[in-house]
């Protein structure tokens, strides 16, 4: 069944030039590049970014490039399989570390890709999304869905850093990525929805038939509540791993149409080998330290480090201390395309 396919070299020179002239090419020599047997052949390589190594470079960017000259002052985490400068960390996930200094403002814009921020360090920064002021505290997850105006501000007195995860590679691939700039937004003078309408799991504002719920009713997921929930799950679970999905509290669906997020708690000394997943992913360490093997490549990680895994990666996590991580993945996108898949180890 698995017949060797013909090569380009086997074809007569004149035929090859005539095809090039006509703007066509034979499929069969390229067929296995686009349709390998059994599983995909990812370009993405496992990546690891040590925060202690990147942090001084980011702070230096703060000295060298004023935010006005950058719009967003970001160092991009490029997939090693594509090389430094690649605007993607995996096939579908863009990652960057963004610095905002005290008193700075990152101007308002709106764009087609969606972003999620995971807070890394510092206090006093906030993002305004669609008029809602979202405080950004260590470990918080903050959504900036595509099509929503957003700007960042900083009322504290120390540098603030966060990790941006965007579905930019997909939008860029679709030739659908663009932004519009605008004036800073006026802000509603009230706490964000995670502290008002969605303060308690299982309770949502009473549903009136006439009003449709907002598409993104809650855009900030405060870390303190997430950590508490993970610790209780671990206390009453019988595995060394507790994992929670971030969801839209009104629909139960993933927080974005393209990207999904989980919060993970690995118990000190535990080892976990998830199934092989057709989604690519990135891990950001909130607290703790450990080691993860990604397709045989070993990464020793500590607080604030970030690492990635290609599709169908063989992953084994081992925690040295109690550890908390956020996992970014593209299962929602794959499910929309009708093909998300898991394979047992
Ligand atoms: C963006 O809008 C932000 O708003 C951060 O903070 C990173 C990377 C590519 C395109 C847009 C932001 C981005 C971005």
mmCIF file of C-alpha atoms and ligand atoms in Angstrom:
data_model
loop_
_atom_site.group_PDB
_atom_site.id
_atom_site.type_symbol
_atom_site.label_atom_id
_atom_site.label_comp_id
_atom_site.label_asym_id
_atom_site.label_seq_id
_atom_site.Cartn_x
_atom_site.Cartn_y
_atom_site.Cartn_z
ATOM 1 C CA UNK A 1 0.000 0.000 0.000
ATOM 2 C CA UNK A 2 2.783 2.382 0.958
ATOM 3 C CA UNK A 3 4.194 2.790 -2.527
ATOM 4 C CA UNK A 4 7.288 4.960 -3.011
ATOM 5 C CA UNK A 5 6.186 8.055 -4.887
ATOM 6 C CA UNK A 6 7.933 9.362 -7.988
ATOM 7 C CA UNK A 7 10.530 12.130 -7.640
ATOM 8 C CA UNK A 8 11.055 15.356 -9.520
ATOM 9 C CA UNK A 9 14.478 14.191 -10.731
ATOM 10 C CA UNK A 10 12.895 11.262 -12.575
ATOM 11 C CA UNK A 11 11.020 13.635 -14.846
ATOM 12 C CA UNK A 12 12.570 14.887 -18.111
ATOM 13 C CA UNK A 13 14.282 18.293 -17.905
ATOM 14 C CA UNK A 14 12.168 19.782 -20.719
ATOM 15 C CA UNK A 15 8.942 18.673 -19.034
ATOM 16 C CA UNK A 16 10.030 20.248 -15.729
ATOM 17 C CA UNK A 17 10.874 23.575 -17.373
ATOM 18 C CA UNK A 18 7.605 23.530 -19.315
ATOM 19 C CA UNK A 19 5.684 22.988 -16.073
ATOM 20 C CA UNK A 20 7.538 25.837 -14.358
ATOM 21 C CA UNK A 21 6.828 28.054 -17.374
ATOM 22 C CA UNK A 22 3.124 27.206 -17.116
ATOM 23 C CA UNK A 23 3.109 27.865 -13.340
ATOM 24 C CA UNK A 24 2.320 24.305 -12.285
ATOM 25 C CA UNK A 25 4.155 21.564 -10.397
ATOM 26 C CA UNK A 26 3.550 17.835 -9.915
ATOM 27 C CA UNK A 27 1.969 16.934 -6.592
ATOM 28 C CA UNK A 28 3.446 13.456 -6.176
ATOM 29 C CA UNK A 29 7.048 14.439 -5.289
ATOM 30 C CA UNK A 30 5.636 16.793 -2.619
ATOM 31 C CA UNK A 31 2.753 14.615 -1.452
ATOM 32 C CA UNK A 32 4.459 13.176 1.643
ATOM 33 C CA UNK A 33 5.595 16.648 2.748
ATOM 34 C CA UNK A 34 2.008 17.734 3.196
ATOM 35 C CA UNK A 35 0.495 14.341 4.034
ATOM 36 C CA UNK A 36 2.968 12.247 6.028
ATOM 37 C CA UNK A 37 1.694 8.821 7.122
ATOM 38 C CA UNK A 38 0.290 8.287 10.619
ATOM 39 C CA UNK A 39 0.920 11.645 12.235
ATOM 40 C CA UNK A 40 1.980 15.169 11.286
ATOM 41 C CA UNK A 41 5.607 16.144 10.893
ATOM 42 C CA UNK A 42 5.851 19.391 12.867
ATOM 43 C CA UNK A 43 8.280 22.199 12.059
ATOM 44 C CA UNK A 44 7.905 23.364 15.674
ATOM 45 C CA UNK A 45 10.699 22.289 18.043
ATOM 46 C CA UNK A 46 10.426 22.207 21.836
ATOM 47 C CA UNK A 47 11.338 25.632 23.222
ATOM 48 C CA UNK A 48 12.423 26.877 26.635
ATOM 49 C CA UNK A 49 12.887 30.462 27.864
ATOM 50 C CA UNK A 50 14.596 31.085 31.180
ATOM 51 C CA UNK A 51 13.053 34.162 32.749
ATOM 52 C CA UNK A 52 16.229 35.162 34.574
ATOM 53 C CA UNK A 53 18.023 35.281 31.206
ATOM 54 C CA UNK A 54 15.327 37.260 29.374
ATOM 55 C CA UNK A 55 14.462 39.693 32.202
ATOM 56 C CA UNK A 56 17.611 41.887 31.932
ATOM 57 C CA UNK A 57 17.114 42.114 28.149
ATOM 58 C CA UNK A 58 13.556 43.221 28.665
ATOM 59 C CA UNK A 59 14.569 45.843 31.251
ATOM 60 C CA UNK A 60 17.222 47.074 28.841
ATOM 61 C CA UNK A 61 14.550 47.472 26.177
ATOM 62 C CA UNK A 62 12.894 49.754 28.742
ATOM 63 C CA UNK A 63 15.991 51.976 28.712
ATOM 64 C CA UNK A 64 16.606 51.826 24.969
ATOM 65 C CA UNK A 65 13.109 52.120 23.533
ATOM 66 C CA UNK A 66 10.421 54.377 24.974
ATOM 67 C CA UNK A 67 6.962 52.839 24.823
ATOM 68 C CA UNK A 68 5.920 55.538 22.309
ATOM 69 C CA UNK A 69 8.510 54.087 19.914
ATOM 70 C CA UNK A 70 7.351 50.536 20.459
ATOM 71 C CA UNK A 71 3.546 50.714 20.780
ATOM 72 C CA UNK A 72 4.020 47.431 22.684
ATOM 73 C CA UNK A 73 7.451 46.820 24.233
ATOM 74 C CA UNK A 74 7.789 43.099 23.739
ATOM 75 C CA UNK A 75 10.493 40.477 23.280
ATOM 76 C CA UNK A 76 9.096 37.711 21.092
ATOM 77 C CA UNK A 77 9.637 34.051 22.064
ATOM 78 C CA UNK A 78 10.464 32.411 18.734
ATOM 79 C CA UNK A 79 10.035 28.722 17.976
ATOM 80 C CA UNK A 80 13.539 27.179 17.739
ATOM 81 C CA UNK A 81 12.299 25.190 14.744
ATOM 82 C CA UNK A 82 11.689 28.436 12.838
ATOM 83 C CA UNK A 83 14.540 30.511 14.259
ATOM 84 C CA UNK A 84 14.902 33.732 16.240
ATOM 85 C CA UNK A 85 12.606 36.397 14.825
ATOM 86 C CA UNK A 86 9.819 33.963 13.972
ATOM 87 C CA UNK A 87 6.540 35.493 15.132
ATOM 88 C CA UNK A 88 5.362 32.221 16.595
ATOM 89 C CA UNK A 89 6.294 29.898 19.437
ATOM 90 C CA UNK A 90 4.354 26.975 17.964
ATOM 91 C CA UNK A 91 2.320 26.485 14.780
ATOM 92 C CA UNK A 92 -0.597 28.427 16.225
ATOM 93 C CA UNK A 93 0.616 30.205 19.365
ATOM 94 C CA UNK A 94 2.486 33.516 19.463
ATOM 95 C CA UNK A 95 4.265 34.309 22.763
ATOM 96 C CA UNK A 96 5.978 37.498 23.888
ATOM 97 C CA UNK A 97 7.148 39.025 27.158
ATOM 98 C CA UNK A 98 5.912 42.597 27.511
ATOM 99 C CA UNK A 99 7.360 45.326 29.748
ATOM 100 C CA UNK A 100 5.466 48.352 31.014
ATOM 101 C CA UNK A 101 7.247 50.858 33.270
ATOM 102 C CA UNK A 102 5.628 52.961 36.010
ATOM 103 C CA UNK A 103 3.585 55.808 34.546
ATOM 104 C CA UNK A 104 3.669 54.451 31.003
ATOM 105 C CA UNK A 105 0.684 53.958 28.761
ATOM 106 C CA UNK A 106 0.459 51.560 25.823
ATOM 107 C CA UNK A 107 -1.940 53.194 23.365
ATOM 108 C CA UNK A 108 -5.420 51.929 22.534
ATOM 109 C CA UNK A 109 -5.905 49.718 19.533
ATOM 110 C CA UNK A 110 -8.135 46.953 18.303
ATOM 111 C CA UNK A 111 -7.117 44.029 16.115
ATOM 112 C CA UNK A 112 -8.385 40.821 14.620
ATOM 113 C CA UNK A 113 -6.213 38.343 16.603
ATOM 114 C CA UNK A 114 -7.072 37.622 20.238
ATOM 115 C CA UNK A 115 -4.608 37.992 23.108
ATOM 116 C CA UNK A 116 -4.365 36.618 26.614
ATOM 117 C CA UNK A 117 -1.994 38.044 29.234
ATOM 118 C CA UNK A 118 -0.479 35.969 31.997
ATOM 119 C CA UNK A 119 1.003 38.246 34.663
ATOM 120 C CA UNK A 120 4.646 37.540 35.445
ATOM 121 C CA UNK A 121 5.885 40.221 37.851
ATOM 122 C CA UNK A 122 5.186 43.667 39.298
ATOM 123 C CA UNK A 123 2.147 45.454 40.624
ATOM 124 C CA UNK A 124 -0.011 48.370 39.617
ATOM 125 C CA UNK A 125 -0.531 47.687 35.916
ATOM 126 C CA UNK A 126 -3.927 47.311 34.327
ATOM 127 C CA UNK A 127 -5.477 46.720 30.951
ATOM 128 C CA UNK A 128 -8.641 48.417 29.806
ATOM 129 C CA UNK A 129 -10.708 46.178 27.551
ATOM 130 C CA UNK A 130 -13.945 47.541 26.139
ATOM 131 C CA UNK A 131 -14.063 50.156 28.932
ATOM 132 C CA UNK A 132 -13.473 47.637 31.730
ATOM 133 C CA UNK A 133 -10.376 48.238 33.850
ATOM 134 C CA UNK A 134 -8.729 44.890 34.553
ATOM 135 C CA UNK A 135 -6.079 44.906 37.293
ATOM 136 C CA UNK A 136 -3.094 42.687 36.485
ATOM 137 C CA UNK A 137 -1.630 40.876 39.474
ATOM 138 C CA UNK A 138 0.925 38.054 39.469
ATOM 139 C CA UNK A 139 -0.566 34.924 37.904
ATOM 140 C CA UNK A 140 -3.779 36.620 36.722
ATOM 141 C CA UNK A 141 -5.073 35.641 33.306
ATOM 142 C CA UNK A 142 -6.569 38.534 31.361
ATOM 143 C CA UNK A 143 -8.386 38.232 28.013
ATOM 144 C CA UNK A 144 -8.219 40.693 25.162
ATOM 145 C CA UNK A 145 -10.518 39.028 22.634
ATOM 146 C CA UNK A 146 -10.155 39.969 18.967
ATOM 147 C CA UNK A 147 -12.259 42.986 18.041
ATOM 148 C CA UNK A 148 -12.133 44.533 21.541
ATOM 149 C CA UNK A 149 -10.406 47.867 22.121
ATOM 150 C CA UNK A 150 -7.548 47.664 24.623
ATOM 151 C CA UNK A 151 -4.863 49.836 26.168
ATOM 152 C CA UNK A 152 -2.484 49.270 29.078
ATOM 153 C CA UNK A 153 -1.589 51.577 31.973
ATOM 154 C CA UNK A 154 0.616 51.444 35.044
ATOM 155 C CA UNK A 155 -0.103 53.168 38.364
ATOM 156 C CA UNK A 156 2.553 51.312 40.397
ATOM 157 C CA UNK A 157 6.232 52.016 41.028
ATOM 158 C CA UNK A 158 8.079 48.969 39.703
ATOM 159 C CA UNK A 159 8.478 47.431 36.245
ATOM 160 C CA UNK A 160 5.616 45.155 35.254
ATOM 161 C CA UNK A 161 6.080 42.172 32.957
ATOM 162 C CA UNK A 162 3.508 39.852 31.484
ATOM 163 C CA UNK A 163 3.415 37.036 28.953
ATOM 164 C CA UNK A 164 1.250 37.645 25.891
ATOM 165 C CA UNK A 165 -0.262 34.620 24.140
ATOM 166 C CA UNK A 166 -1.982 35.366 20.831
ATOM 167 C CA UNK A 167 -3.595 33.417 18.020
ATOM 168 C CA UNK A 168 -1.648 35.725 15.687
ATOM 169 C CA UNK A 169 -0.033 32.959 13.550
ATOM 170 C CA UNK A 170 -3.449 31.798 12.383
ATOM 171 C CA UNK A 171 -4.680 35.299 11.568
ATOM 172 C CA UNK A 172 -1.447 36.094 9.774
ATOM 173 C CA UNK A 173 -1.678 32.841 7.794
ATOM 174 C CA UNK A 174 -5.245 33.742 6.807
ATOM 175 C CA UNK A 175 -3.988 37.196 5.755
ATOM 176 C CA UNK A 176 -6.532 38.483 8.222
ATOM 177 C CA UNK A 177 -4.289 40.222 10.740
ATOM 178 C CA UNK A 178 -4.624 44.009 11.113
ATOM 179 C CA UNK A 179 -5.115 46.705 13.758
ATOM 180 C CA UNK A 180 -6.894 50.047 14.111
ATOM 181 C CA UNK A 181 -5.603 52.744 16.452
ATOM 182 C CA UNK A 182 -7.780 55.021 18.555
ATOM 183 C CA UNK A 183 -7.862 57.340 21.569
ATOM 184 C CA UNK A 184 -7.509 55.971 25.126
ATOM 185 C CA UNK A 185 -10.807 54.570 26.351
ATOM 186 C CA UNK A 186 -12.884 56.042 29.115
ATOM 187 C CA UNK A 187 -13.263 53.524 31.922
ATOM 188 C CA UNK A 188 -16.307 52.476 33.839
ATOM 189 C CA UNK A 189 -15.701 53.282 37.492
ATOM 190 C CA UNK A 190 -16.286 49.851 38.987
ATOM 191 C CA UNK A 191 -14.351 46.638 39.679
ATOM 192 C CA UNK A 192 -13.983 44.084 36.879
ATOM 193 C CA UNK A 193 -16.646 41.409 36.351
ATOM 194 C CA UNK A 194 -14.646 38.708 38.204
ATOM 195 C CA UNK A 195 -15.246 40.727 41.375
ATOM 196 C CA UNK A 196 -18.874 41.610 40.729
ATOM 197 C CA UNK A 197 -21.052 39.428 38.467
ATOM 198 C CA UNK A 198 -18.855 36.331 38.572
ATOM 199 C CA UNK A 199 -17.501 36.427 42.114
ATOM 200 C CA UNK A 200 -18.681 32.930 42.921
ATOM 201 C CA UNK A 201 -18.422 29.757 40.812
ATOM 202 C CA UNK A 202 -21.851 28.441 39.840
ATOM 203 C CA UNK A 203 -23.556 31.824 40.141
ATOM 204 C CA UNK A 204 -24.201 34.131 37.192
ATOM 205 C CA UNK A 205 -26.436 37.189 36.895
ATOM 206 C CA UNK A 206 -30.039 36.077 36.552
ATOM 207 C CA UNK A 207 -30.800 35.514 32.876
ATOM 208 C CA UNK A 208 -33.395 37.706 31.324
ATOM 209 C CA UNK A 209 -34.829 36.408 28.087
ATOM 210 C CA UNK A 210 -34.623 39.722 26.300
ATOM 211 C CA UNK A 211 -30.925 40.426 26.923
ATOM 212 C CA UNK A 212 -28.192 38.415 25.369
ATOM 213 C CA UNK A 213 -25.141 37.691 27.522
ATOM 214 C CA UNK A 214 -21.978 39.496 26.479
ATOM 215 C CA UNK A 215 -19.759 37.347 24.329
ATOM 216 C CA UNK A 216 -16.876 37.752 26.793
ATOM 217 C CA UNK A 217 -18.607 38.398 30.128
ATOM 218 C CA UNK A 218 -15.513 37.850 32.295
ATOM 219 C CA UNK A 219 -12.089 38.910 31.047
ATOM 220 C CA UNK A 220 -9.974 38.560 34.190
ATOM 221 C CA UNK A 221 -9.315 35.335 36.100
ATOM 222 C CA UNK A 222 -7.631 36.309 39.384
ATOM 223 C CA UNK A 223 -4.808 33.958 40.344
ATOM 224 C CA UNK A 224 -5.523 33.769 44.074
ATOM 225 C CA UNK A 225 -8.858 32.029 43.427
ATOM 226 C CA UNK A 226 -7.340 29.723 40.816
ATOM 227 C CA UNK A 227 -4.569 28.631 43.181
ATOM 228 C CA UNK A 228 -7.028 28.034 46.009
ATOM 229 C CA UNK A 229 -9.185 25.871 43.744
ATOM 230 C CA UNK A 230 -6.172 23.840 42.586
ATOM 231 C CA UNK A 231 -4.994 23.252 46.148
ATOM 232 C CA UNK A 232 -8.414 21.937 47.196
ATOM 233 C CA UNK A 233 -8.575 19.698 44.110
ATOM 234 C CA UNK A 234 -5.153 18.322 44.982
ATOM 235 C CA UNK A 235 -6.096 17.785 48.643
ATOM 236 C CA UNK A 236 -9.091 15.693 47.691
ATOM 237 C CA UNK A 237 -7.696 14.076 44.553
ATOM 238 C CA UNK A 238 -5.625 10.930 44.351
ATOM 239 C CA UNK A 239 -3.195 11.943 41.622
ATOM 240 C CA UNK A 240 -0.189 14.233 41.822
ATOM 241 C CA UNK A 241 -1.773 16.502 39.190
ATOM 242 C CA UNK A 242 -4.790 18.803 39.430
ATOM 243 C CA UNK A 243 -5.822 20.693 36.305
ATOM 244 C CA UNK A 244 -8.614 23.225 35.726
ATOM 245 C CA UNK A 245 -9.902 24.660 32.441
ATOM 246 C CA UNK A 246 -10.454 28.398 32.174
ATOM 247 C CA UNK A 247 -13.978 28.806 30.818
ATOM 248 C CA UNK A 248 -16.529 31.430 29.900
ATOM 249 C CA UNK A 249 -18.801 31.447 32.993
ATOM 250 C CA UNK A 250 -21.934 32.019 30.891
ATOM 251 C CA UNK A 251 -21.438 29.270 28.327
ATOM 252 C CA UNK A 252 -18.940 26.840 29.862
ATOM 253 C CA UNK A 253 -16.964 27.053 26.598
ATOM 254 C CA UNK A 254 -13.247 27.755 26.292
ATOM 255 C CA UNK A 255 -12.402 31.421 26.908
ATOM 256 C CA UNK A 256 -11.515 32.107 23.251
ATOM 257 C CA UNK A 257 -12.609 30.552 19.944
ATOM 258 C CA UNK A 258 -9.028 29.573 19.108
ATOM 259 C CA UNK A 259 -6.950 29.187 22.273
ATOM 260 C CA UNK A 260 -7.637 27.359 25.528
ATOM 261 C CA UNK A 261 -5.974 27.679 28.922
ATOM 262 C CA UNK A 262 -5.614 25.418 31.918
ATOM 263 C CA UNK A 263 -4.183 25.948 35.383
ATOM 264 C CA UNK A 264 -2.091 23.010 36.576
ATOM 265 C CA UNK A 265 -0.887 22.038 40.020
ATOM 266 C CA UNK A 266 1.850 19.404 40.248
ATOM 267 C CA UNK A 267 2.535 18.023 43.679
ATOM 268 C CA UNK A 268 6.144 17.995 44.925
ATOM 269 C CA UNK A 269 7.739 14.714 43.842
ATOM 270 C CA UNK A 270 4.958 13.797 41.417
ATOM 271 C CA UNK A 271 5.364 12.704 37.819
ATOM 272 C CA UNK A 272 2.740 13.166 35.094
ATOM 273 C CA UNK A 273 2.619 11.949 31.492
ATOM 274 C CA UNK A 274 -0.423 13.332 29.669
ATOM 275 C CA UNK A 275 -1.695 11.638 26.487
ATOM 276 C CA UNK A 276 -0.255 12.731 23.151
ATOM 277 C CA UNK A 277 -2.439 15.592 21.964
ATOM 278 C CA UNK A 278 -2.933 16.918 18.439
ATOM 279 C CA UNK A 279 -2.808 20.468 19.891
ATOM 280 C CA UNK A 280 0.445 22.372 20.324
ATOM 281 C CA UNK A 281 0.984 24.041 23.674
ATOM 282 C CA UNK A 282 2.999 26.346 25.890
ATOM 283 C CA UNK A 283 3.552 26.169 29.635
ATOM 284 C CA UNK A 284 4.229 29.134 31.876
ATOM 285 C CA UNK A 285 5.450 28.488 35.407
ATOM 286 C CA UNK A 286 3.641 30.560 38.024
ATOM 287 C CA UNK A 287 5.368 28.999 41.050
ATOM 288 C CA UNK A 288 7.671 26.104 41.865
ATOM 289 C CA UNK A 289 10.292 24.141 40.004
ATOM 290 C CA UNK A 290 10.642 20.881 38.161
ATOM 291 C CA UNK A 291 11.636 19.188 34.947
ATOM 292 C CA UNK A 292 9.732 18.410 31.779
ATOM 293 C CA UNK A 293 10.782 16.116 28.949
ATOM 294 C CA UNK A 294 9.383 17.124 25.580
ATOM 295 C CA UNK A 295 10.102 14.492 22.917
ATOM 296 C CA UNK A 296 13.218 13.471 24.832
ATOM 297 C CA UNK A 297 14.467 17.052 25.315
ATOM 298 C CA UNK A 298 14.729 17.900 29.002
ATOM 299 C CA UNK A 299 13.905 21.362 30.405
ATOM 300 C CA UNK A 300 14.619 22.254 34.031
ATOM 301 C CA UNK A 301 12.160 24.983 34.885
ATOM 302 C CA UNK A 302 11.651 27.442 37.713
ATOM 303 C CA UNK A 303 9.267 30.304 38.502
ATOM 304 C CA UNK A 304 8.330 32.555 35.540
ATOM 305 C CA UNK A 305 9.974 30.293 32.925
ATOM 306 C CA UNK A 306 8.107 29.347 29.748
ATOM 307 C CA UNK A 307 8.382 26.266 27.529
ATOM 308 C CA UNK A 308 6.580 24.858 24.518
ATOM 309 C CA UNK A 309 5.679 21.540 22.932
ATOM 310 C CA UNK A 310 4.782 20.725 19.314
ATOM 311 C CA UNK A 311 1.706 18.733 18.296
ATOM 312 C CA UNK A 312 1.615 15.089 19.475
ATOM 313 C CA UNK A 313 4.569 15.715 21.809
ATOM 314 C CA UNK A 314 5.541 13.092 24.362
ATOM 315 C CA UNK A 315 5.517 15.029 27.627
ATOM 316 C CA UNK A 316 6.620 14.002 31.099
ATOM 317 C CA UNK A 317 6.494 16.515 33.945
ATOM 318 C CA UNK A 318 8.275 16.021 37.255
ATOM 319 C CA UNK A 319 7.867 18.513 40.080
ATOM 320 C CA UNK A 320 10.687 19.186 42.555
ATOM 321 C CA UNK A 321 8.469 21.406 44.694
ATOM 322 C CA UNK A 322 4.726 22.036 44.683
ATOM 323 C CA UNK A 323 4.356 23.711 41.301
ATOM 324 C CA UNK A 324 1.714 25.766 39.509
ATOM 325 C CA UNK A 325 1.689 26.268 35.735
ATOM 326 C CA UNK A 326 -0.618 27.716 33.118
ATOM 327 C CA UNK A 327 -0.953 25.709 29.917
ATOM 328 C CA UNK A 328 -1.882 27.438 26.660
ATOM 329 C CA UNK A 329 -3.182 25.201 23.870
ATOM 330 C CA UNK A 330 -5.039 25.359 20.578
ATOM 331 C CA UNK A 331 -7.564 22.569 21.175
ATOM 332 C CA UNK A 332 -10.514 24.996 20.705
ATOM 333 C CA UNK A 333 -9.310 25.832 17.199
ATOM 334 C CA UNK A 334 -8.711 22.185 16.332
ATOM 335 C CA UNK A 335 -12.143 21.184 17.646
ATOM 336 C CA UNK A 336 -13.706 23.856 15.447
ATOM 337 C CA UNK A 337 -11.931 22.229 12.527
ATOM 338 C CA UNK A 338 -13.318 18.856 13.619
ATOM 339 C CA UNK A 339 -10.072 17.026 14.261
ATOM 340 C CA UNK A 340 -8.780 17.310 17.830
ATOM 341 C CA UNK A 341 -7.236 13.988 18.824
ATOM 342 C CA UNK A 342 -5.594 12.357 21.853
ATOM 343 C CA UNK A 343 -3.509 9.197 21.810
ATOM 344 C CA UNK A 344 -2.718 7.100 24.880
ATOM 345 C CA UNK A 345 0.931 6.797 25.942
HETATM 346 C C1 LIG B 1 -0.665 43.353 20.903
HETATM 347 O O1 LIG B 1 -1.704 44.094 20.537
HETATM 348 C C2 LIG B 1 -0.244 43.350 22.223
HETATM 349 O O2 LIG B 1 -1.999 44.735 22.978
HETATM 350 C C3 LIG B 1 0.829 42.564 22.576
HETATM 351 O O3 LIG B 1 -0.431 44.277 24.346
HETATM 352 C C4 LIG B 1 1.500 41.807 21.658
HETATM 353 C C5 LIG B 1 1.796 41.052 19.382
HETATM 354 C C6 LIG B 1 1.415 41.055 18.091
HETATM 355 C C7 LIG B 1 0.343 41.809 17.680
HETATM 356 C C8 LIG B 1 -0.369 42.565 18.591
HETATM 357 C C9 LIG B 1 -0.946 44.180 23.247
HETATM 358 C C10 LIG B 1 1.110 41.811 20.336
HETATM 359 C C11 LIG B 1 0.021 42.581 19.931
#
